[in-house]
């Protein structure tokens, strides 16, 4: 396998060849990346993993970023972020965290952030503000929001059916602020 950067949801290998290692999971016979980074094959253990990139990025206003939800509070969500697409030669700074204030989540009224995002979800967001105090994101435009969510009961990736997210392992249904580009549908 050539060295390249893979994104969450990217194909790594088939289950005949390898088993999923770190930051990888099985999706209908395919091994798929669960992180941004470089694929690493271990021929002895027969696993393929993804060496995740450190979340150190420079972003500007209106950049589109990928973020992984770290905490969900009443007024904001904290995320570790990386630019999308991951550009070669892009300057690296020490900002890897951003927050998504509740008022910038949706054009519709949002009552509870925990109905929209959960820890570990991947979201696509736009940079609203870059200040020394931190980076603010927004998801109140089309295409922005959760692109991959995980079951809060069994942690399997949720599949989108119509407008409903469903866990194929345990049958649980969940809600999120979903992007038009949700990865598993
Ligand atoms: Zn489940």
mmCIF file with all atom_site columns, C-alpha atoms and ligand atoms in Angstrom:
data_model
loop_
_atom_site.group_PDB
_atom_site.id
_atom_site.type_symbol
_atom_site.label_atom_id
_atom_site.label_alt_id
_atom_site.label_comp_id
_atom_site.label_asym_id
_atom_site.label_entity_id
_atom_site.label_seq_id
_atom_site.pdbx_PDB_ins_code
_atom_site.Cartn_x
_atom_site.Cartn_y
_atom_site.Cartn_z
_atom_site.occupancy
_atom_site.B_iso_or_equiv
_atom_site.pdbx_formal_charge
_atom_site.auth_seq_id
_atom_site.auth_comp_id
_atom_site.auth_asym_id
_atom_site.auth_atom_id
_atom_site.pdbx_PDB_model_num
ATOM   1   C  CA  . UNK A 1 1   ? 0.000   0.000   0.000  1.00 0.00 ? 1   UNK A CA  1
ATOM   2   C  CA  . UNK A 1 2   ? 1.303   3.440   -0.927 1.00 0.00 ? 2   UNK A CA  1
ATOM   3   C  CA  . UNK A 1 3   ? 1.762   5.984   1.829  1.00 0.00 ? 3   UNK A CA  1
ATOM   4   C  CA  . UNK A 1 4   ? -1.037  8.464   1.689  1.00 0.00 ? 4   UNK A CA  1
ATOM   5   C  CA  . UNK A 1 5   ? -3.419  10.234  3.965  1.00 0.00 ? 5   UNK A CA  1
ATOM   6   C  CA  . UNK A 1 6   ? -6.738  8.572   4.583  1.00 0.00 ? 6   UNK A CA  1
ATOM   7   C  CA  . UNK A 1 7   ? -9.878  10.084  6.033  1.00 0.00 ? 7   UNK A CA  1
ATOM   8   C  CA  . UNK A 1 8   ? -12.573 8.565   8.233  1.00 0.00 ? 8   UNK A CA  1
ATOM   9   C  CA  . UNK A 1 9   ? -14.615 6.199   6.079  1.00 0.00 ? 9   UNK A CA  1
ATOM   10  C  CA  . UNK A 1 10  ? -11.853 5.561   3.524  1.00 0.00 ? 10  UNK A CA  1
ATOM   11  C  CA  . UNK A 1 11  ? -11.295 1.999   2.335  1.00 0.00 ? 11  UNK A CA  1
ATOM   12  C  CA  . UNK A 1 12  ? -8.103  0.362   3.687  1.00 0.00 ? 12  UNK A CA  1
ATOM   13  C  CA  . UNK A 1 13  ? -8.326  -3.299  2.815  1.00 0.00 ? 13  UNK A CA  1
ATOM   14  C  CA  . UNK A 1 14  ? -10.661 -6.266  2.742  1.00 0.00 ? 14  UNK A CA  1
ATOM   15  C  CA  . UNK A 1 15  ? -11.306 -8.626  5.621  1.00 0.00 ? 15  UNK A CA  1
ATOM   16  C  CA  . UNK A 1 16  ? -9.822  -11.517 3.624  1.00 0.00 ? 16  UNK A CA  1
ATOM   17  C  CA  . UNK A 1 17  ? -6.441  -9.780  3.710  1.00 0.00 ? 17  UNK A CA  1
ATOM   18  C  CA  . UNK A 1 18  ? -6.323  -8.137  7.110  1.00 0.00 ? 18  UNK A CA  1
ATOM   19  C  CA  . UNK A 1 19  ? -8.082  -7.522  10.374 1.00 0.00 ? 19  UNK A CA  1
ATOM   20  C  CA  . UNK A 1 20  ? -8.828  -4.002  11.562 1.00 0.00 ? 20  UNK A CA  1
ATOM   21  C  CA  . UNK A 1 21  ? -6.182  -2.619  13.943 1.00 0.00 ? 21  UNK A CA  1
ATOM   22  C  CA  . UNK A 1 22  ? -6.035  0.799   15.584 1.00 0.00 ? 22  UNK A CA  1
ATOM   23  C  CA  . UNK A 1 23  ? -8.361  3.452   14.146 1.00 0.00 ? 23  UNK A CA  1
ATOM   24  C  CA  . UNK A 1 24  ? -9.922  0.984   11.727 1.00 0.00 ? 24  UNK A CA  1
ATOM   25  C  CA  . UNK A 1 25  ? -13.145 -0.989  11.692 1.00 0.00 ? 25  UNK A CA  1
ATOM   26  C  CA  . UNK A 1 26  ? -15.024 -3.540  9.643  1.00 0.00 ? 26  UNK A CA  1
ATOM   27  C  CA  . UNK A 1 27  ? -17.854 -2.375  7.394  1.00 0.00 ? 27  UNK A CA  1
ATOM   28  C  CA  . UNK A 1 28  ? -19.547 -5.115  5.343  1.00 0.00 ? 28  UNK A CA  1
ATOM   29  C  CA  . UNK A 1 29  ? -16.303 -6.974  4.618  1.00 0.00 ? 29  UNK A CA  1
ATOM   30  C  CA  . UNK A 1 30  ? -14.228 -3.861  4.063  1.00 0.00 ? 30  UNK A CA  1
ATOM   31  C  CA  . UNK A 1 31  ? -11.743 -2.484  6.555  1.00 0.00 ? 31  UNK A CA  1
ATOM   32  C  CA  . UNK A 1 32  ? -12.328 1.225   6.795  1.00 0.00 ? 32  UNK A CA  1
ATOM   33  C  CA  . UNK A 1 33  ? -10.410 4.071   8.409  1.00 0.00 ? 33  UNK A CA  1
ATOM   34  C  CA  . UNK A 1 34  ? -11.769 5.719   11.510 1.00 0.00 ? 34  UNK A CA  1
ATOM   35  C  CA  . UNK A 1 35  ? -9.184  8.527   11.646 1.00 0.00 ? 35  UNK A CA  1
ATOM   36  C  CA  . UNK A 1 36  ? -7.171  10.955  9.575  1.00 0.00 ? 36  UNK A CA  1
ATOM   37  C  CA  . UNK A 1 37  ? -3.680  9.630   9.090  1.00 0.00 ? 37  UNK A CA  1
ATOM   38  C  CA  . UNK A 1 38  ? -1.459  7.138   7.366  1.00 0.00 ? 38  UNK A CA  1
ATOM   39  C  CA  . UNK A 1 39  ? -2.410  3.483   6.841  1.00 0.00 ? 39  UNK A CA  1
ATOM   40  C  CA  . UNK A 1 40  ? 0.007   1.006   8.441  1.00 0.00 ? 40  UNK A CA  1
ATOM   41  C  CA  . UNK A 1 41  ? -0.052  -2.682  7.559  1.00 0.00 ? 41  UNK A CA  1
ATOM   42  C  CA  . UNK A 1 42  ? 1.321   -5.259  9.999  1.00 0.00 ? 42  UNK A CA  1
ATOM   43  C  CA  . UNK A 1 43  ? 2.104   -8.378  7.985  1.00 0.00 ? 43  UNK A CA  1
ATOM   44  C  CA  . UNK A 1 44  ? 2.796   -10.534 11.049 1.00 0.00 ? 44  UNK A CA  1
ATOM   45  C  CA  . UNK A 1 45  ? -0.341  -9.736  12.966 1.00 0.00 ? 45  UNK A CA  1
ATOM   46  C  CA  . UNK A 1 46  ? -2.303  -9.412  9.725  1.00 0.00 ? 46  UNK A CA  1
ATOM   47  C  CA  . UNK A 1 47  ? -3.766  -6.088  10.762 1.00 0.00 ? 47  UNK A CA  1
ATOM   48  C  CA  . UNK A 1 48  ? -4.143  -2.750  9.063  1.00 0.00 ? 48  UNK A CA  1
ATOM   49  C  CA  . UNK A 1 49  ? -4.211  0.333   11.278 1.00 0.00 ? 49  UNK A CA  1
ATOM   50  C  CA  . UNK A 1 50  ? -4.210  4.064   10.796 1.00 0.00 ? 50  UNK A CA  1
ATOM   51  C  CA  . UNK A 1 51  ? -1.461  6.131   12.391 1.00 0.00 ? 51  UNK A CA  1
ATOM   52  C  CA  . UNK A 1 52  ? -3.516  9.162   13.331 1.00 0.00 ? 52  UNK A CA  1
ATOM   53  C  CA  . UNK A 1 53  ? -2.184  12.634  12.596 1.00 0.00 ? 53  UNK A CA  1
ATOM   54  C  CA  . UNK A 1 54  ? -1.685  14.924  15.515 1.00 0.00 ? 54  UNK A CA  1
ATOM   55  C  CA  . UNK A 1 55  ? -4.385  17.562  15.500 1.00 0.00 ? 55  UNK A CA  1
ATOM   56  C  CA  . UNK A 1 56  ? -2.109  20.553  14.923 1.00 0.00 ? 56  UNK A CA  1
ATOM   57  C  CA  . UNK A 1 57  ? -3.410  22.825  12.201 1.00 0.00 ? 57  UNK A CA  1
ATOM   58  C  CA  . UNK A 1 58  ? -3.565  26.382  11.023 1.00 0.00 ? 58  UNK A CA  1
ATOM   59  C  CA  . UNK A 1 59  ? -6.995  27.526  10.003 1.00 0.00 ? 59  UNK A CA  1
ATOM   60  C  CA  . UNK A 1 60  ? -8.490  30.701  8.616  1.00 0.00 ? 60  UNK A CA  1
ATOM   61  C  CA  . UNK A 1 61  ? -11.986 32.065  8.740  1.00 0.00 ? 61  UNK A CA  1
ATOM   62  C  CA  . UNK A 1 62  ? -14.352 30.203  6.390  1.00 0.00 ? 62  UNK A CA  1
ATOM   63  C  CA  . UNK A 1 63  ? -12.043 27.162  6.117  1.00 0.00 ? 63  UNK A CA  1
ATOM   64  C  CA  . UNK A 1 64  ? -13.873 23.857  6.214  1.00 0.00 ? 64  UNK A CA  1
ATOM   65  C  CA  . UNK A 1 65  ? -12.513 21.555  8.900  1.00 0.00 ? 65  UNK A CA  1
ATOM   66  C  CA  . UNK A 1 66  ? -13.124 18.063  10.182 1.00 0.00 ? 66  UNK A CA  1
ATOM   67  C  CA  . UNK A 1 67  ? -13.600 17.820  13.903 1.00 0.00 ? 67  UNK A CA  1
ATOM   68  C  CA  . UNK A 1 68  ? -13.928 15.032  16.417 1.00 0.00 ? 68  UNK A CA  1
ATOM   69  C  CA  . UNK A 1 69  ? -16.224 15.773  19.333 1.00 0.00 ? 69  UNK A CA  1
ATOM   70  C  CA  . UNK A 1 70  ? -14.378 15.723  22.655 1.00 0.00 ? 70  UNK A CA  1
ATOM   71  C  CA  . UNK A 1 71  ? -16.889 17.233  25.070 1.00 0.00 ? 71  UNK A CA  1
ATOM   72  C  CA  . UNK A 1 72  ? -20.524 18.280  24.876 1.00 0.00 ? 72  UNK A CA  1
ATOM   73  C  CA  . UNK A 1 73  ? -21.593 20.972  27.329 1.00 0.00 ? 73  UNK A CA  1
ATOM   74  C  CA  . UNK A 1 74  ? -24.840 22.939  27.627 1.00 0.00 ? 74  UNK A CA  1
ATOM   75  C  CA  . UNK A 1 75  ? -23.537 25.938  25.691 1.00 0.00 ? 75  UNK A CA  1
ATOM   76  C  CA  . UNK A 1 76  ? -20.846 24.528  23.402 1.00 0.00 ? 76  UNK A CA  1
ATOM   77  C  CA  . UNK A 1 77  ? -19.139 21.490  21.946 1.00 0.00 ? 77  UNK A CA  1
ATOM   78  C  CA  . UNK A 1 78  ? -15.341 21.123  22.063 1.00 0.00 ? 78  UNK A CA  1
ATOM   79  C  CA  . UNK A 1 79  ? -13.620 19.445  19.133 1.00 0.00 ? 79  UNK A CA  1
ATOM   80  C  CA  . UNK A 1 80  ? -10.160 18.506  17.964 1.00 0.00 ? 80  UNK A CA  1
ATOM   81  C  CA  . UNK A 1 81  ? -9.904  19.731  14.399 1.00 0.00 ? 81  UNK A CA  1
ATOM   82  C  CA  . UNK A 1 82  ? -7.959  19.222  11.200 1.00 0.00 ? 82  UNK A CA  1
ATOM   83  C  CA  . UNK A 1 83  ? -8.328  20.901  7.813  1.00 0.00 ? 83  UNK A CA  1
ATOM   84  C  CA  . UNK A 1 84  ? -10.240 19.270  4.992  1.00 0.00 ? 84  UNK A CA  1
ATOM   85  C  CA  . UNK A 1 85  ? -8.930  18.435  2.528  1.00 0.00 ? 85  UNK A CA  1
ATOM   86  C  CA  . UNK A 1 86  ? -5.683  17.706  4.314  1.00 0.00 ? 86  UNK A CA  1
ATOM   87  C  CA  . UNK A 1 87  ? -3.337  19.757  2.148  1.00 0.00 ? 87  UNK A CA  1
ATOM   88  C  CA  . UNK A 1 88  ? 0.297   18.969  1.600  1.00 0.00 ? 88  UNK A CA  1
ATOM   89  C  CA  . UNK A 1 89  ? 2.673   21.632  2.804  1.00 0.00 ? 89  UNK A CA  1
ATOM   90  C  CA  . UNK A 1 90  ? 0.027   23.407  4.793  1.00 0.00 ? 90  UNK A CA  1
ATOM   91  C  CA  . UNK A 1 91  ? 1.636   25.345  7.601  1.00 0.00 ? 91  UNK A CA  1
ATOM   92  C  CA  . UNK A 1 92  ? 1.243   23.775  10.981 1.00 0.00 ? 92  UNK A CA  1
ATOM   93  C  CA  . UNK A 1 93  ? 0.489   25.736  14.128 1.00 0.00 ? 93  UNK A CA  1
ATOM   94  C  CA  . UNK A 1 94  ? -0.356  24.687  17.622 1.00 0.00 ? 94  UNK A CA  1
ATOM   95  C  CA  . UNK A 1 95  ? -4.111  25.177  17.434 1.00 0.00 ? 95  UNK A CA  1
ATOM   96  C  CA  . UNK A 1 96  ? -5.843  21.860  17.375 1.00 0.00 ? 96  UNK A CA  1
ATOM   97  C  CA  . UNK A 1 97  ? -8.940  22.611  19.412 1.00 0.00 ? 97  UNK A CA  1
ATOM   98  C  CA  . UNK A 1 98  ? -12.042 24.526  18.557 1.00 0.00 ? 98  UNK A CA  1
ATOM   99  C  CA  . UNK A 1 99  ? -15.432 25.108  20.007 1.00 0.00 ? 99  UNK A CA  1
ATOM   100 C  CA  . UNK A 1 100 ? -18.870 25.116  18.473 1.00 0.00 ? 100 UNK A CA  1
ATOM   101 C  CA  . UNK A 1 101 ? -21.215 27.476  20.343 1.00 0.00 ? 101 UNK A CA  1
ATOM   102 C  CA  . UNK A 1 102 ? -24.849 26.398  20.532 1.00 0.00 ? 102 UNK A CA  1
ATOM   103 C  CA  . UNK A 1 103 ? -26.064 29.479  18.615 1.00 0.00 ? 103 UNK A CA  1
ATOM   104 C  CA  . UNK A 1 104 ? -23.953 28.497  15.589 1.00 0.00 ? 104 UNK A CA  1
ATOM   105 C  CA  . UNK A 1 105 ? -25.139 24.900  15.350 1.00 0.00 ? 105 UNK A CA  1
ATOM   106 C  CA  . UNK A 1 106 ? -28.283 25.347  13.293 1.00 0.00 ? 106 UNK A CA  1
ATOM   107 C  CA  . UNK A 1 107 ? -30.659 27.915  11.849 1.00 0.00 ? 107 UNK A CA  1
ATOM   108 C  CA  . UNK A 1 108 ? -33.373 26.082  13.746 1.00 0.00 ? 108 UNK A CA  1
ATOM   109 C  CA  . UNK A 1 109 ? -33.780 26.396  17.495 1.00 0.00 ? 109 UNK A CA  1
ATOM   110 C  CA  . UNK A 1 110 ? -31.482 24.006  19.354 1.00 0.00 ? 110 UNK A CA  1
ATOM   111 C  CA  . UNK A 1 111 ? -32.701 23.012  22.763 1.00 0.00 ? 111 UNK A CA  1
ATOM   112 C  CA  . UNK A 1 112 ? -30.016 20.588  23.835 1.00 0.00 ? 112 UNK A CA  1
ATOM   113 C  CA  . UNK A 1 113 ? -26.579 20.130  22.308 1.00 0.00 ? 113 UNK A CA  1
ATOM   114 C  CA  . UNK A 1 114 ? -26.494 16.527  23.512 1.00 0.00 ? 114 UNK A CA  1
ATOM   115 C  CA  . UNK A 1 115 ? -29.362 15.810  21.082 1.00 0.00 ? 115 UNK A CA  1
ATOM   116 C  CA  . UNK A 1 116 ? -27.143 17.016  18.223 1.00 0.00 ? 116 UNK A CA  1
ATOM   117 C  CA  . UNK A 1 117 ? -23.639 15.769  18.999 1.00 0.00 ? 117 UNK A CA  1
ATOM   118 C  CA  . UNK A 1 118 ? -22.024 13.013  21.027 1.00 0.00 ? 118 UNK A CA  1
ATOM   119 C  CA  . UNK A 1 119 ? -18.451 12.402  22.099 1.00 0.00 ? 119 UNK A CA  1
ATOM   120 C  CA  . UNK A 1 120 ? -16.491 10.692  19.326 1.00 0.00 ? 120 UNK A CA  1
ATOM   121 C  CA  . UNK A 1 121 ? -18.706 11.917  16.468 1.00 0.00 ? 121 UNK A CA  1
ATOM   122 C  CA  . UNK A 1 122 ? -16.971 13.330  13.406 1.00 0.00 ? 122 UNK A CA  1
ATOM   123 C  CA  . UNK A 1 123 ? -18.333 16.589  12.107 1.00 0.00 ? 123 UNK A CA  1
ATOM   124 C  CA  . UNK A 1 124 ? -17.679 18.852  9.146  1.00 0.00 ? 124 UNK A CA  1
ATOM   125 C  CA  . UNK A 1 125 ? -17.733 22.507  10.186 1.00 0.00 ? 125 UNK A CA  1
ATOM   126 C  CA  . UNK A 1 126 ? -16.768 25.957  8.985  1.00 0.00 ? 126 UNK A CA  1
ATOM   127 C  CA  . UNK A 1 127 ? -14.382 28.243  10.855 1.00 0.00 ? 127 UNK A CA  1
ATOM   128 C  CA  . UNK A 1 128 ? -16.398 31.212  12.122 1.00 0.00 ? 128 UNK A CA  1
ATOM   129 C  CA  . UNK A 1 129 ? -13.761 33.021  14.162 1.00 0.00 ? 129 UNK A CA  1
ATOM   130 C  CA  . UNK A 1 130 ? -10.043 32.681  14.876 1.00 0.00 ? 130 UNK A CA  1
ATOM   131 C  CA  . UNK A 1 131 ? -8.878  34.516  17.969 1.00 0.00 ? 131 UNK A CA  1
ATOM   132 C  CA  . UNK A 1 132 ? -6.058  34.058  20.455 1.00 0.00 ? 132 UNK A CA  1
ATOM   133 C  CA  . UNK A 1 133 ? -8.621  32.754  22.914 1.00 0.00 ? 133 UNK A CA  1
ATOM   134 C  CA  . UNK A 1 134 ? -9.620  30.043  20.506 1.00 0.00 ? 134 UNK A CA  1
ATOM   135 C  CA  . UNK A 1 135 ? -11.324 28.974  17.314 1.00 0.00 ? 135 UNK A CA  1
ATOM   136 C  CA  . UNK A 1 136 ? -15.103 29.047  16.918 1.00 0.00 ? 136 UNK A CA  1
ATOM   137 C  CA  . UNK A 1 137 ? -16.860 26.829  14.412 1.00 0.00 ? 137 UNK A CA  1
ATOM   138 C  CA  . UNK A 1 138 ? -20.307 26.824  12.826 1.00 0.00 ? 138 UNK A CA  1
ATOM   139 C  CA  . UNK A 1 139 ? -22.497 24.059  11.386 1.00 0.00 ? 139 UNK A CA  1
ATOM   140 C  CA  . UNK A 1 140 ? -25.503 26.186  10.399 1.00 0.00 ? 140 UNK A CA  1
ATOM   141 C  CA  . UNK A 1 141 ? -24.986 25.852  6.631  1.00 0.00 ? 141 UNK A CA  1
ATOM   142 C  CA  . UNK A 1 142 ? -25.910 23.026  4.213  1.00 0.00 ? 142 UNK A CA  1
ATOM   143 C  CA  . UNK A 1 143 ? -23.396 20.167  4.120  1.00 0.00 ? 143 UNK A CA  1
ATOM   144 C  CA  . UNK A 1 144 ? -22.132 20.902  7.626  1.00 0.00 ? 144 UNK A CA  1
ATOM   145 C  CA  . UNK A 1 145 ? -22.788 18.771  10.679 1.00 0.00 ? 145 UNK A CA  1
ATOM   146 C  CA  . UNK A 1 146 ? -22.180 15.197  11.745 1.00 0.00 ? 146 UNK A CA  1
ATOM   147 C  CA  . UNK A 1 147 ? -20.634 13.008  9.023  1.00 0.00 ? 147 UNK A CA  1
ATOM   148 C  CA  . UNK A 1 148 ? -20.078 9.957   11.205 1.00 0.00 ? 148 UNK A CA  1
ATOM   149 C  CA  . UNK A 1 149 ? -21.754 9.127   14.484 1.00 0.00 ? 149 UNK A CA  1
ATOM   150 C  CA  . UNK A 1 150 ? -21.365 6.236   16.879 1.00 0.00 ? 150 UNK A CA  1
ATOM   151 C  CA  . UNK A 1 151 ? -23.958 4.343   18.876 1.00 0.00 ? 151 UNK A CA  1
ATOM   152 C  CA  . UNK A 1 152 ? -23.962 5.636   22.457 1.00 0.00 ? 152 UNK A CA  1
ATOM   153 C  CA  . UNK A 1 153 ? -24.709 2.120   23.680 1.00 0.00 ? 153 UNK A CA  1
ATOM   154 C  CA  . UNK A 1 154 ? -22.318 -0.118  21.755 1.00 0.00 ? 154 UNK A CA  1
ATOM   155 C  CA  . UNK A 1 155 ? -20.040 2.418   19.932 1.00 0.00 ? 155 UNK A CA  1
ATOM   156 C  CA  . UNK A 1 156 ? -20.645 0.966   16.456 1.00 0.00 ? 156 UNK A CA  1
ATOM   157 C  CA  . UNK A 1 157 ? -20.881 3.506   13.591 1.00 0.00 ? 157 UNK A CA  1
ATOM   158 C  CA  . UNK A 1 158 ? -24.483 4.506   12.965 1.00 0.00 ? 158 UNK A CA  1
ATOM   159 C  CA  . UNK A 1 159 ? -26.075 4.036   9.559  1.00 0.00 ? 159 UNK A CA  1
ATOM   160 C  CA  . UNK A 1 160 ? -28.397 6.671   8.110  1.00 0.00 ? 160 UNK A CA  1
ATOM   161 C  CA  . UNK A 1 161 ? -31.841 5.572   6.909  1.00 0.00 ? 161 UNK A CA  1
ATOM   162 C  CA  . UNK A 1 162 ? -33.796 8.505   5.537  1.00 0.00 ? 162 UNK A CA  1
ATOM   163 C  CA  . UNK A 1 163 ? -33.364 11.015  8.330  1.00 0.00 ? 163 UNK A CA  1
ATOM   164 C  CA  . UNK A 1 164 ? -32.829 8.470   11.085 1.00 0.00 ? 164 UNK A CA  1
ATOM   165 C  CA  . UNK A 1 165 ? -29.571 7.092   12.411 1.00 0.00 ? 165 UNK A CA  1
ATOM   166 C  CA  . UNK A 1 166 ? -29.677 3.450   13.295 1.00 0.00 ? 166 UNK A CA  1
ATOM   167 C  CA  . UNK A 1 167 ? -27.220 1.048   14.927 1.00 0.00 ? 167 UNK A CA  1
ATOM   168 C  CA  . UNK A 1 168 ? -27.093 -2.196  12.967 1.00 0.00 ? 168 UNK A CA  1
ATOM   169 C  CA  . UNK A 1 169 ? -25.588 -4.021  15.968 1.00 0.00 ? 169 UNK A CA  1
ATOM   170 C  CA  . UNK A 1 170 ? -28.064 -3.258  18.732 1.00 0.00 ? 170 UNK A CA  1
ATOM   171 C  CA  . UNK A 1 171 ? -30.974 -1.671  16.846 1.00 0.00 ? 171 UNK A CA  1
ATOM   172 C  CA  . UNK A 1 172 ? -30.836 1.623   18.723 1.00 0.00 ? 172 UNK A CA  1
ATOM   173 C  CA  . UNK A 1 173 ? -31.927 4.764   16.863 1.00 0.00 ? 173 UNK A CA  1
ATOM   174 C  CA  . UNK A 1 174 ? -30.345 8.126   17.572 1.00 0.00 ? 174 UNK A CA  1
ATOM   175 C  CA  . UNK A 1 175 ? -30.527 11.770  16.562 1.00 0.00 ? 175 UNK A CA  1
ATOM   176 C  CA  . UNK A 1 176 ? -27.834 14.163  15.452 1.00 0.00 ? 176 UNK A CA  1
ATOM   177 C  CA  . UNK A 1 177 ? -27.319 17.421  13.577 1.00 0.00 ? 177 UNK A CA  1
ATOM   178 C  CA  . UNK A 1 178 ? -26.515 15.451  10.404 1.00 0.00 ? 178 UNK A CA  1
ATOM   179 C  CA  . UNK A 1 179 ? -24.579 16.764  7.402  1.00 0.00 ? 179 UNK A CA  1
ATOM   180 C  CA  . UNK A 1 180 ? -25.939 16.167  3.876  1.00 0.00 ? 180 UNK A CA  1
ATOM   181 C  CA  . UNK A 1 181 ? -22.705 14.236  3.407  1.00 0.00 ? 181 UNK A CA  1
ATOM   182 C  CA  . UNK A 1 182 ? -23.251 11.709  6.185  1.00 0.00 ? 182 UNK A CA  1
ATOM   183 C  CA  . UNK A 1 183 ? -20.780 8.915   5.483  1.00 0.00 ? 183 UNK A CA  1
ATOM   184 C  CA  . UNK A 1 184 ? -22.800 5.740   6.047  1.00 0.00 ? 184 UNK A CA  1
ATOM   185 C  CA  . UNK A 1 185 ? -26.080 5.615   4.210  1.00 0.00 ? 185 UNK A CA  1
HETATM 186 ZN ZN1 . LIG B 2 .   ? -25.608 0.040   19.097 1.00 0.00 ? 1   LIG B ZN1 1
#
